[in-house]
CSV table of C-alpha atoms and ligand atoms in Angstrom, one decimal:
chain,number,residue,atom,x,y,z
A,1,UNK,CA,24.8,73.8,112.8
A,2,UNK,CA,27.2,76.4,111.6
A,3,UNK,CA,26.5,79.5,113.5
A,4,UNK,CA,29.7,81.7,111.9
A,5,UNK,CA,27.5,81.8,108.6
A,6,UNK,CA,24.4,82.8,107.6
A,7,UNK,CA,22.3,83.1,104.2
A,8,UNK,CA,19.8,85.6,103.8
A,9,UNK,CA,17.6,85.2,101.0
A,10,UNK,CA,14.7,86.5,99.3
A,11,UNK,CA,12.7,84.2,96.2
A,12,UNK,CA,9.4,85.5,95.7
A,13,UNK,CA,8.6,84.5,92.2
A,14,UNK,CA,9.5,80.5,91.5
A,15,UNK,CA,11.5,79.9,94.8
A,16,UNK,CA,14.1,79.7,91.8
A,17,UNK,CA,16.9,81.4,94.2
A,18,UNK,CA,15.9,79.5,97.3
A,19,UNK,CA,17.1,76.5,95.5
A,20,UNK,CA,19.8,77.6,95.0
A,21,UNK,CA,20.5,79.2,98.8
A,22,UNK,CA,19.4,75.6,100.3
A,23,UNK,CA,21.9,73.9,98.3
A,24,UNK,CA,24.6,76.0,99.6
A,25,UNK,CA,23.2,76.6,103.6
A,26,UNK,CA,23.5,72.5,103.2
A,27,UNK,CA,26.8,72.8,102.0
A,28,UNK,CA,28.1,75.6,104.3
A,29,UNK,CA,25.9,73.4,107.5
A,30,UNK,CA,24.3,76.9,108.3
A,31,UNK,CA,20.6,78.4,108.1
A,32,UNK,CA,18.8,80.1,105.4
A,33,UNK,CA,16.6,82.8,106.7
A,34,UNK,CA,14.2,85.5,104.8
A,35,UNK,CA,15.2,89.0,105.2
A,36,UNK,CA,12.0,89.8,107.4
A,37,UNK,CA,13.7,86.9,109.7
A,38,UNK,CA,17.2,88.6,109.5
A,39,UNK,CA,15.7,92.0,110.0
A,40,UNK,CA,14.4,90.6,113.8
A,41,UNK,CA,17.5,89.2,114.2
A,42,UNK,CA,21.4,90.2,115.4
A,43,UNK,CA,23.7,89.5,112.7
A,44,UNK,CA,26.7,90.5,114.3
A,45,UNK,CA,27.7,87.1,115.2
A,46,UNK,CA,27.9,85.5,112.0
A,47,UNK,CA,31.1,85.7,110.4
A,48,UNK,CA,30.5,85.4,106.8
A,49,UNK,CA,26.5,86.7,105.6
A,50,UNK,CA,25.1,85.5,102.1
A,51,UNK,CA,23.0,87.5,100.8
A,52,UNK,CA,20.9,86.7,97.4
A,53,UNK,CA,17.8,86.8,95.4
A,54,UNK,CA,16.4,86.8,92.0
A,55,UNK,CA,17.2,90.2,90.3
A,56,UNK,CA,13.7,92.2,89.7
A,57,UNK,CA,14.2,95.2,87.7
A,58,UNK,CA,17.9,95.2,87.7
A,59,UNK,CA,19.0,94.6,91.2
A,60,UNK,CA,18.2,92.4,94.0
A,61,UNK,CA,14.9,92.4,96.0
A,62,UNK,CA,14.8,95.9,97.9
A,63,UNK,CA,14.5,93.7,101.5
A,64,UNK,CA,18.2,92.9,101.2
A,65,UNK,CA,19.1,96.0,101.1
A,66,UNK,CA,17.1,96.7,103.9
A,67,UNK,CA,19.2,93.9,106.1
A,68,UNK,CA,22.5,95.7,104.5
A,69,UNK,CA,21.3,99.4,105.6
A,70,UNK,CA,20.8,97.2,109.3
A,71,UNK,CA,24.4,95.6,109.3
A,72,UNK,CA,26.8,97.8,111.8
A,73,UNK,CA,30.3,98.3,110.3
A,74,UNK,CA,32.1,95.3,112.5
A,75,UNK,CA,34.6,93.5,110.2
A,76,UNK,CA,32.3,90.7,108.1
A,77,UNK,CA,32.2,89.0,104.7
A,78,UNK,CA,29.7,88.5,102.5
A,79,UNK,CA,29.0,86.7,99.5
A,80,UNK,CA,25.9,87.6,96.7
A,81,UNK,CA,24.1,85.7,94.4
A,82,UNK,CA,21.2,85.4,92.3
A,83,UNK,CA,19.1,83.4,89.6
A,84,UNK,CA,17.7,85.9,86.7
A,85,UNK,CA,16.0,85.8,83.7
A,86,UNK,CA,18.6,87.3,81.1
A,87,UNK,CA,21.3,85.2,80.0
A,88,UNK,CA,24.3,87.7,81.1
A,89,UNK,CA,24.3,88.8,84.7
A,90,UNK,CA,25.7,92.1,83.3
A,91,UNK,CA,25.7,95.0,86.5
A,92,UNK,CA,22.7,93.3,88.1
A,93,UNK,CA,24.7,92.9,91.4
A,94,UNK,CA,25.9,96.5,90.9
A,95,UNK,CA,23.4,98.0,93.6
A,96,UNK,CA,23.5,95.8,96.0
A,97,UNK,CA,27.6,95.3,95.7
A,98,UNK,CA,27.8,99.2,96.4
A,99,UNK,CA,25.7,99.7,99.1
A,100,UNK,CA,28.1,96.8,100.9
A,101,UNK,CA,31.3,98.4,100.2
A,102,UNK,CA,29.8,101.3,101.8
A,103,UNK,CA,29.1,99.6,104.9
A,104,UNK,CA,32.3,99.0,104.7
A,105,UNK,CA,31.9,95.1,103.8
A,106,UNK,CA,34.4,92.7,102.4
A,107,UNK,CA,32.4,90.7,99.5
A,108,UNK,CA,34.6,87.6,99.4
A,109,UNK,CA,32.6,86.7,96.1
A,110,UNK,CA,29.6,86.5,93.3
A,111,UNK,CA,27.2,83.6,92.0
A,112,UNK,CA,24.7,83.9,89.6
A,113,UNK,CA,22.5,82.0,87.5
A,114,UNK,CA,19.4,81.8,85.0
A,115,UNK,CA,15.9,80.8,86.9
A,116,UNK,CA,12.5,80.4,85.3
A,117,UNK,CA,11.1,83.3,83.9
A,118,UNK,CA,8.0,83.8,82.4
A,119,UNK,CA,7.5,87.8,82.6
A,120,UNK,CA,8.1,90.5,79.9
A,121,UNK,CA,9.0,88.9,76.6
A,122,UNK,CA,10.0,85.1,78.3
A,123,UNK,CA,5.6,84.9,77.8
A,124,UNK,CA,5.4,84.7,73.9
A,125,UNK,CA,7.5,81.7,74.3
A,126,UNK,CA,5.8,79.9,77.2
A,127,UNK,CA,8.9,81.0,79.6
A,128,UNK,CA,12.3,81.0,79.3
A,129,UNK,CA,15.0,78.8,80.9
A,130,UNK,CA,12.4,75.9,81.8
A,131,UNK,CA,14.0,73.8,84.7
A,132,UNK,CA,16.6,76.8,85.6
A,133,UNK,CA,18.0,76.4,88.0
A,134,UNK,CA,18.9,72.7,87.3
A,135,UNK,CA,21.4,69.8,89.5
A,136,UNK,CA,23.8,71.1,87.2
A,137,UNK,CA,23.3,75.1,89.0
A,138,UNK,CA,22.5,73.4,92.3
A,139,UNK,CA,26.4,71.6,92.1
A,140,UNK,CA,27.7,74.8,90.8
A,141,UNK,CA,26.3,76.6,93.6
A,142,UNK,CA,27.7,74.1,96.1
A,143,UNK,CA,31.1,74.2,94.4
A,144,UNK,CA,31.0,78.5,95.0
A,145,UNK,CA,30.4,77.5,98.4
A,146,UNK,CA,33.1,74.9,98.6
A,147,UNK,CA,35.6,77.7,97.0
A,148,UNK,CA,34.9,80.7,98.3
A,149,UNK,CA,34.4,79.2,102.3
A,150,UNK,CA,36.2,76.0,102.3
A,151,UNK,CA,36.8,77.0,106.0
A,152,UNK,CA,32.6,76.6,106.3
A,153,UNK,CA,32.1,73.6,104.6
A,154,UNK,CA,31.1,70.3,106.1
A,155,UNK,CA,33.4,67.6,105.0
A,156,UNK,CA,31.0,64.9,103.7
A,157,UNK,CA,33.3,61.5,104.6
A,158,UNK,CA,30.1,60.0,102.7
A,159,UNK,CA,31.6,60.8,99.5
A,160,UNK,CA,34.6,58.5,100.6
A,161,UNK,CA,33.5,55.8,101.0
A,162,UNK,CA,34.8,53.4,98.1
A,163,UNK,CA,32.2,50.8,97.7
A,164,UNK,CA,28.2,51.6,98.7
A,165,UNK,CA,25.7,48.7,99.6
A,166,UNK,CA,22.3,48.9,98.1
A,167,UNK,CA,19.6,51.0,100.3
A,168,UNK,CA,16.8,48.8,101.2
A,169,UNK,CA,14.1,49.1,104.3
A,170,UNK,CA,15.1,48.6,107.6
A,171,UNK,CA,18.6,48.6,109.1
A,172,UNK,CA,21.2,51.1,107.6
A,173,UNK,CA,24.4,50.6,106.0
A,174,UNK,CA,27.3,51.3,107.9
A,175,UNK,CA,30.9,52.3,106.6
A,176,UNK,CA,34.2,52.7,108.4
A,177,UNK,CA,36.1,55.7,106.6
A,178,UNK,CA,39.6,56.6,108.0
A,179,UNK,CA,40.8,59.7,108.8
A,180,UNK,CA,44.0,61.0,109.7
A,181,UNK,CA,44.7,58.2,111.3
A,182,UNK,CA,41.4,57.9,113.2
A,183,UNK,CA,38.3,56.0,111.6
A,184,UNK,CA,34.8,57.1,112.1
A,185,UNK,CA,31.4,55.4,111.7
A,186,UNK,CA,28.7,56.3,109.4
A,187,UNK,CA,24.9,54.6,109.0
A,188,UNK,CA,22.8,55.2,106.1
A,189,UNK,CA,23.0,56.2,102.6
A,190,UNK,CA,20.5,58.3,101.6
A,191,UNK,CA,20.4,59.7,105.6
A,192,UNK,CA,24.2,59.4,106.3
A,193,UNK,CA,24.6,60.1,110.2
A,194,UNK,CA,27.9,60.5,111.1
A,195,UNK,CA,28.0,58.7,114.3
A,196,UNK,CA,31.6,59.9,115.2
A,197,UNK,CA,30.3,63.5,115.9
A,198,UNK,CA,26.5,62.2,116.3
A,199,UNK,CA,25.5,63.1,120.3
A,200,UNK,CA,21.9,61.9,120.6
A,201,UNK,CA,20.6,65.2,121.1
A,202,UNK,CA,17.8,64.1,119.7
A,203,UNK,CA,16.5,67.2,117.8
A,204,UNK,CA,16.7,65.6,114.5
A,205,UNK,CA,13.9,63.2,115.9
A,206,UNK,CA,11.7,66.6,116.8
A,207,UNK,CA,11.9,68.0,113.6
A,208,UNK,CA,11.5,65.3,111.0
A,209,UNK,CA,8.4,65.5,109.9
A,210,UNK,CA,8.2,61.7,108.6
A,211,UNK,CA,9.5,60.5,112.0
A,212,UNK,CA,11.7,58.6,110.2
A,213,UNK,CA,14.8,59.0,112.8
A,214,UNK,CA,15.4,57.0,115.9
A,215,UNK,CA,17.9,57.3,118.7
A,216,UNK,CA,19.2,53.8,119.1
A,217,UNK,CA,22.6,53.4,121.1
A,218,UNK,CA,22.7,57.3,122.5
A,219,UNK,CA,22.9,57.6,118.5
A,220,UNK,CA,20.5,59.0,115.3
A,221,UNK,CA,19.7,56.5,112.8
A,222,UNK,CA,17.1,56.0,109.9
A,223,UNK,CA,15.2,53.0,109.4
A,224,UNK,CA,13.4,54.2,107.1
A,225,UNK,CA,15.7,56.3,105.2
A,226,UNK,CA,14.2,55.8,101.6
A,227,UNK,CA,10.9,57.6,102.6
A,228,UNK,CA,13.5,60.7,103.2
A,229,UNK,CA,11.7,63.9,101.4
A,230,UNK,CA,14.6,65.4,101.2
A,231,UNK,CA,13.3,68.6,103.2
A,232,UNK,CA,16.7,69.3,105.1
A,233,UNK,CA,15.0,70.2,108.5
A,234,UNK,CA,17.7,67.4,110.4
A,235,UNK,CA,20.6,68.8,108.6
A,236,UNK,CA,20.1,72.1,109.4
A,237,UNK,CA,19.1,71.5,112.7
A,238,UNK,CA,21.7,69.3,113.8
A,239,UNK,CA,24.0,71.4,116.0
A,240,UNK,CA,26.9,68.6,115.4
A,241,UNK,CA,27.0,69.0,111.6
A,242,UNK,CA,26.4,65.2,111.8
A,243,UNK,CA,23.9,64.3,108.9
A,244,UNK,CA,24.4,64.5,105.2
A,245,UNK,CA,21.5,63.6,102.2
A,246,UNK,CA,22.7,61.9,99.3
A,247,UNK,CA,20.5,61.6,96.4
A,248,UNK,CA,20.2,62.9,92.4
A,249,UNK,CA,17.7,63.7,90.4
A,250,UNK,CA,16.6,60.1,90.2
A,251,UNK,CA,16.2,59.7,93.7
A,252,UNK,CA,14.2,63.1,94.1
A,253,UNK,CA,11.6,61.6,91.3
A,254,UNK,CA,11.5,58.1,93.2
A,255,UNK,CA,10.5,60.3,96.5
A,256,UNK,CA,7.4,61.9,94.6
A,257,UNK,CA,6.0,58.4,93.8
A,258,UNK,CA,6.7,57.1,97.2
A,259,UNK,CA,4.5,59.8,98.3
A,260,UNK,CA,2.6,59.9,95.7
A,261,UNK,CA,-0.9,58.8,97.3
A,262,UNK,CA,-0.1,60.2,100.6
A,263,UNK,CA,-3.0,62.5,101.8
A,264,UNK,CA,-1.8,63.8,105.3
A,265,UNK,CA,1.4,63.2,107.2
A,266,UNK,CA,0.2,60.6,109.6
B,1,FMN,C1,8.7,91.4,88.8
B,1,FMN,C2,9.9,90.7,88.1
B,1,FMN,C3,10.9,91.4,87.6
B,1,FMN,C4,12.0,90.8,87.0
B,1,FMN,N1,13.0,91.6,86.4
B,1,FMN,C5,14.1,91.0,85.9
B,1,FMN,C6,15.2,91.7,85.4
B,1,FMN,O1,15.2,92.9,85.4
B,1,FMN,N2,16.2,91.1,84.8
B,1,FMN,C7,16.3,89.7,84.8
B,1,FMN,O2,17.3,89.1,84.3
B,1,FMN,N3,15.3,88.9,85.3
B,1,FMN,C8,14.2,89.5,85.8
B,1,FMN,N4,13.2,88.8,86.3
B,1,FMN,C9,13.3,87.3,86.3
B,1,FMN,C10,13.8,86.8,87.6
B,1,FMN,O3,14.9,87.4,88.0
B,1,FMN,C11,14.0,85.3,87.6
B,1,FMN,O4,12.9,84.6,87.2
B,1,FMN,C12,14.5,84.8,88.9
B,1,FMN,O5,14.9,83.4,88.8
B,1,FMN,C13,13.4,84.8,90.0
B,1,FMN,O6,13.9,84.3,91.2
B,1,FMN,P1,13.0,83.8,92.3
B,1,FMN,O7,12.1,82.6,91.8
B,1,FMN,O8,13.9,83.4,93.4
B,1,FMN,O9,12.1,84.9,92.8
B,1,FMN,C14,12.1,89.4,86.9
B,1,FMN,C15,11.0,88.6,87.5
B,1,FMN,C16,9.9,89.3,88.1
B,1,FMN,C17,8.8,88.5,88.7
């Protein structure tokens, strides 16, 4: 887990912003909290603070600017973002932009994009930006991320490797990647576990909710990696910044009718 960065984020009408926040706390390996949550807590140990939420008459949700009236003046970055319902993001980050600067905060940069919205005059045509955001914001979101705090990101080696095996039940691909003269192990491919930094800790086993991980070896691994609901709860508990998911859309459909006539989680 990356404790240097934090997101802070508020998405109280289609979770349409939280999307967008998980795609990037995955990316950046660090936690997305509510602002009630960062309001309890002591911020002045994370480095860089992302702060965001859909806009709601104009500016962000007022609880952000709540957290940024908390914030003491020590030297920190922050990024903002938001989904919204009209097509140009025009001053929307105005408000919450100033009352950074005068806390005396360094905004290191701005994402924005359109979310489902069904209020005001979105209702006479059944809601407007159906779908928003989309993979397509959710990759553009992970790119800002990648961009703006490439010192935050967690390299996925995953993405190297040159030629994948088929997923199937039971054991777990492995792959040999090399870097930098060093190679390094990874098993799975929906449920990649980089056993090069992987510890056995074991709290990826406590918090999957589909016990679907194992410690086999003083190492994680997934079995049963293609029943995977994609919550996130291992990666973002993982204090090694060992696991990656890897799926698309198609995947994320084929999870729904795996689960489809599940009634309970035992
Ligand atoms: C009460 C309310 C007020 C809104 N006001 C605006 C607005 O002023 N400008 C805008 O572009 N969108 C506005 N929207 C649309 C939301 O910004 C948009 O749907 C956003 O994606 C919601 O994010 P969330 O699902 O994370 O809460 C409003 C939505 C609600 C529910």
């Amino acid at each position: 887990m990356n404790h240097k960065c934090i997101i802070i984020c508020e998405s109280i009408y289609n979770d349409n912003t939280l999307k967008i926040a998980k795609a990037m706390a995955q990316k950046l390996g660090c936690y997305c909290i509510t602002a009630d949550e960062a309001l309890i807590l002591n911020l002045d140990d994370h480095q860089t603070i992302g702060l965001g939420s859909g806009i709601y008459f104009g500016k962000h949700h007022p609880k952000l600017f709540e957290v940024v009236e908390k914030l003491n003046s020590s030297e920190q970055e922050v990024f903002i973002f938001s989904t919204r319902g009209n097509p140009f993001l025009g001053k929307y980050h105005q408000p919450l932009n100033d009352a950074l600067v005068e806390k005396n905060k360094k905004i290191i940069g701005e994402f924005s994009v359109r979310g489902y919205d069904e209020t005001g005059p979105w209702v006479i045509i059944g809601g407007g930006h159906k779908g928003k955001p989309d993979e397509k914001d959710l990759k553009k979101a992970v790119r800002f991320a990648q961009k703006t705090m490439p010192q935050h990101c967690m390299p996925d080696y995953y993405l190297q490797v040159q030629s994948k095996l088929p997923i199937s039940e039971g054991e777990p691909n492995s792959y040999v990647i090399g870097t930098n003269g060093s190679s390094l192990l990874l098993k799975g491919d929906r449920v990649t576990f980089n056993h090069s930094n992987c510890n056995g800790c074991g709290n990826c086993v406590k918090v999957c909710p589909l016990g679907i991980i194992q410690i086999e070896g003083k190492k994680a691994i997934s079995k049963r990696e293609l029943d995977c609901t994609l919550c996130q709860l291992c990666v973002v508990n993982c204090k090694q910044r060992a696991i990656t998911l890897h799926y698309n859309w198609r995947d994320a459909i084929k999870v729904a009718q795996r689960h489809g006539k599940r009634t309970s989680l035992y």
